[in-house]
Amino acid sequence: MTKRPQARAGQRIGLLGGSFDPPHEGHRHITLEALKRFNLDGIWWLVSPGNPLKPRGPAPLQARLEASRALMQHPRVRVTGVEARTGTRYTAQTLRALQGLYPGVRFVWLMGADNLAQLDRWQEWRWIMDNVPVGVLARPGERLEARNSRAARIYRAARLEEPESRLLGRSGAPAWCFVNVPLNGASSSEIRARGGWLPAE
């Protein structure tokens, strides 16, 4: 595990959480798009110990961290295992911990459109929307379902239109923005299914 990432008060830091089991070009693609479209100072990948919504555990955390760092090499992107360090398992818990550790940093939660479609299944999902701006990046086949999701309907008034996306990091929550990005269909589950991810135990 590497040392804790650094950030200064006032910086806009995007947070991209997930199992990254394995990391792939789609993760890298939406990271670079989010840096640009939401005008962020940096992005941290939060490689989770496990996903509470998935019945089977992922590959060992260290293998996923190493693969993520090999793939995502950019001066403004940090790959972290911060949830293992803080002992948090759910997104709301992690966000609270980070807000305590980094007072004054303006965190933005990043997710694919597929996650917005099921956001109302997440623990304390309304707390997330009420306390952290959310940037949503379109992924293949999920646009309509995400835009019609329960979370999107309830927080319709807090949505920034796509031309306003660069304002998201400076907006007070609740605030969210859905951006269409050039699509990349890479899938962790498909990579695992074809045997393309066999990390060392």
Coordinates of C-alpha atoms in Angstrom, one line a residue:
M1 CA 0.0 0.0 0.0
T2 CA 1.4 3.4 -0.9
K3 CA 1.2 6.6 1.1
R4 CA -1.9 8.6 1.2
P5 CA -2.4 10.9 -1.8
Q6 CA -2.0 14.6 -1.3
A7 CA -4.4 17.4 -2.0
R8 CA -4.7 21.0 -1.0
A9 CA -7.8 22.9 0.2
G10 CA -9.7 24.3 -2.8
Q11 CA -8.5 21.7 -5.2
R12 CA -11.1 19.8 -7.3
I13 CA -10.5 16.1 -7.0
G14 CA -12.6 13.5 -8.8
L15 CA -13.1 10.1 -7.2
L16 CA -13.6 7.0 -9.4
G17 CA -14.4 4.0 -7.2
G18 CA -14.7 0.4 -8.2
S19 CA -13.2 -3.1 -8.0
F20 CA -11.1 -2.6 -11.1
D21 CA -11.2 -6.4 -11.5
P22 CA -9.4 -6.0 -13.9
P23 CA -8.7 -2.3 -14.8
H24 CA -9.1 -1.7 -18.5
E25 CA -9.0 0.9 -21.2
G26 CA -12.6 1.9 -20.5
H27 CA -11.6 3.0 -17.0
R28 CA -8.7 5.0 -18.4
H29 CA -10.9 6.5 -21.1
I30 CA -13.5 7.9 -18.7
T31 CA -10.8 9.1 -16.3
L32 CA -9.2 11.3 -19.0
E33 CA -12.6 12.5 -20.2
A34 CA -13.6 13.4 -16.7
L35 CA -10.4 15.4 -16.1
K36 CA -11.2 17.5 -19.1
R37 CA -15.0 17.7 -19.1
F38 CA -15.4 18.5 -15.4
N39 CA -12.3 20.8 -15.2
L40 CA -10.7 18.7 -12.3
D41 CA -7.3 19.3 -10.8
G42 CA -6.9 15.5 -10.3
I43 CA -8.6 12.2 -10.1
W44 CA -8.1 9.4 -7.6
W45 CA -9.0 5.8 -8.4
L46 CA -10.4 4.2 -5.3
V47 CA -9.7 0.5 -5.8
S48 CA -12.1 -1.1 -3.4
P49 CA -11.4 -4.2 -1.2
G50 CA -14.8 -5.6 -2.5
N51 CA -18.1 -4.5 -4.0
P52 CA -21.0 -4.9 -1.6
L53 CA -23.4 -5.3 -4.5
K54 CA -21.5 -8.2 -6.0
P55 CA -21.8 -11.7 -4.5
R56 CA -18.3 -12.9 -5.4
G57 CA -15.1 -11.3 -4.1
P58 CA -12.6 -9.7 -6.6
A59 CA -9.0 -10.7 -7.2
P60 CA -6.5 -9.7 -4.4
L61 CA -6.3 -6.0 -3.8
Q62 CA -2.6 -5.7 -4.4
A63 CA -2.9 -7.4 -7.8
R64 CA -5.6 -4.9 -8.8
L65 CA -3.6 -1.9 -7.5
E66 CA -0.5 -3.0 -9.5
A67 CA -2.5 -3.6 -12.7
S68 CA -4.3 -0.3 -12.3
R69 CA -1.0 1.6 -11.8
A70 CA 0.5 0.0 -14.8
L71 CA -2.5 1.0 -17.0
M72 CA -3.3 4.5 -15.6
Q73 CA -0.1 6.5 -15.8
H74 CA -0.9 10.2 -15.8
P75 CA 0.6 13.1 -13.6
R76 CA -2.8 14.1 -12.4
V77 CA -4.2 10.6 -11.6
R78 CA -3.5 8.6 -8.5
V79 CA -4.4 5.0 -8.0
T80 CA -5.2 4.4 -4.3
G81 CA -6.3 1.7 -1.9
V82 CA -7.8 4.3 0.4
E83 CA -10.8 2.2 1.4
A84 CA -8.6 -0.5 2.7
R85 CA -6.7 2.2 4.7
T86 CA -9.8 3.9 6.1
G87 CA -11.7 0.6 6.7
T88 CA -14.7 1.8 4.8
R89 CA -16.8 -0.3 2.6
Y90 CA -19.6 1.8 1.3
T91 CA -19.3 5.0 -0.8
A92 CA -21.0 7.3 1.7
Q93 CA -18.6 6.1 4.5
T94 CA -15.6 6.6 2.2
L95 CA -16.7 10.1 1.3
R96 CA -17.2 11.1 4.9
A97 CA -13.7 9.7 5.8
L98 CA -12.1 11.6 2.9
Q99 CA -13.9 14.9 3.8
G100 CA -12.5 14.5 7.3
L101 CA -9.0 13.8 6.1
Y102 CA -8.9 16.5 3.5
P103 CA -10.8 19.6 4.8
G104 CA -11.5 22.1 2.1
V105 CA -10.8 19.8 -0.8
R106 CA -13.7 19.8 -3.3
F107 CA -14.4 16.1 -4.0
V108 CA -16.5 15.1 -7.1
W109 CA -17.9 11.6 -7.2
L110 CA -17.5 10.0 -10.7
M111 CA -19.5 7.2 -12.1
G112 CA -20.6 5.5 -15.3
A113 CA -24.2 5.9 -16.4
D114 CA -24.8 2.3 -15.4
N115 CA -24.2 3.2 -11.8
L116 CA -26.6 6.1 -11.9
A117 CA -29.2 3.7 -13.1
Q118 CA -28.9 1.7 -9.9
L119 CA -27.8 4.4 -7.5
D120 CA -31.0 4.1 -5.4
R121 CA -29.7 0.6 -4.3
W122 CA -26.6 2.1 -2.7
Q123 CA -26.4 2.6 1.0
E124 CA -27.2 6.3 1.9
W125 CA -27.4 7.2 -1.7
R126 CA -29.3 10.4 -1.0
W127 CA -26.6 11.5 1.4
I128 CA -24.1 11.1 -1.4
M129 CA -26.2 13.2 -3.8
D130 CA -26.8 15.8 -1.0
N131 CA -23.2 16.2 0.0
V132 CA -20.9 15.7 -3.0
P133 CA -21.3 16.8 -6.6
V134 CA -21.6 13.8 -9.0
G135 CA -20.2 13.5 -12.5
V136 CA -21.9 10.9 -14.7
L137 CA -20.2 9.6 -17.8
A138 CA -22.1 7.8 -20.5
R139 CA -21.2 4.2 -21.2
P140 CA -22.5 1.9 -23.9
G141 CA -26.2 1.0 -23.7
E142 CA -27.0 2.8 -20.5
R143 CA -27.9 6.3 -21.4
L144 CA -31.7 6.1 -21.5
E145 CA -32.0 3.9 -18.4
A146 CA -29.7 6.3 -16.4
R147 CA -31.5 9.4 -17.4
N148 CA -34.9 7.9 -16.4
S149 CA -33.6 6.4 -13.2
R150 CA -35.1 7.2 -9.8
A151 CA -32.1 9.2 -8.7
A152 CA -32.1 11.3 -11.9
R153 CA -35.9 12.0 -11.4
I154 CA -35.6 13.0 -7.8
Y155 CA -32.6 15.2 -8.4
R156 CA -33.8 16.7 -11.7
A157 CA -33.6 20.3 -10.4
A158 CA -29.9 19.8 -9.3
R159 CA -28.7 18.7 -12.8
L160 CA -26.2 20.9 -14.7
E161 CA -26.6 20.7 -18.4
E162 CA -23.7 19.3 -20.4
P163 CA -22.4 22.7 -21.6
E164 CA -22.0 23.6 -17.9
S165 CA -20.0 20.5 -17.0
R166 CA -16.8 22.5 -16.2
L167 CA -18.7 24.2 -13.3
L168 CA -19.4 20.9 -11.5
G169 CA -16.3 20.9 -9.2
R170 CA -17.2 24.4 -8.0
S171 CA -20.9 23.7 -7.5
G172 CA -22.4 23.1 -4.1
A173 CA -24.2 19.8 -3.6
P174 CA -26.7 18.6 -4.7
A175 CA -25.3 19.0 -8.2
W176 CA -24.8 16.5 -10.9
C177 CA -24.0 16.5 -14.6
F178 CA -24.4 13.8 -17.3
V179 CA -21.9 14.0 -20.1
N180 CA -21.8 12.0 -23.3
V181 CA -18.3 10.8 -24.1
P182 CA -16.9 8.8 -27.0
L183 CA -17.9 5.3 -26.0
N184 CA -15.4 2.6 -25.1
G185 CA -17.0 -0.9 -24.6
A186 CA -14.3 -2.5 -22.5
S187 CA -15.8 -4.7 -19.7
S188 CA -14.1 -6.2 -16.7
S189 CA -16.6 -9.1 -16.7
E190 CA -15.9 -9.9 -20.3
I191 CA -12.1 -9.8 -19.7
R192 CA -12.5 -12.2 -16.8
A193 CA -14.9 -14.5 -18.8
R194 CA -12.4 -15.0 -21.7
G195 CA -9.5 -15.7 -19.2
G196 CA -7.7 -12.4 -19.8
W197 CA -7.2 -11.7 -16.1
L198 CA -5.3 -14.2 -14.1
P199 CA -3.6 -12.2 -11.3
A200 CA -1.1 -14.0 -9.1
E201 CA -2.5 -15.0 -5.7

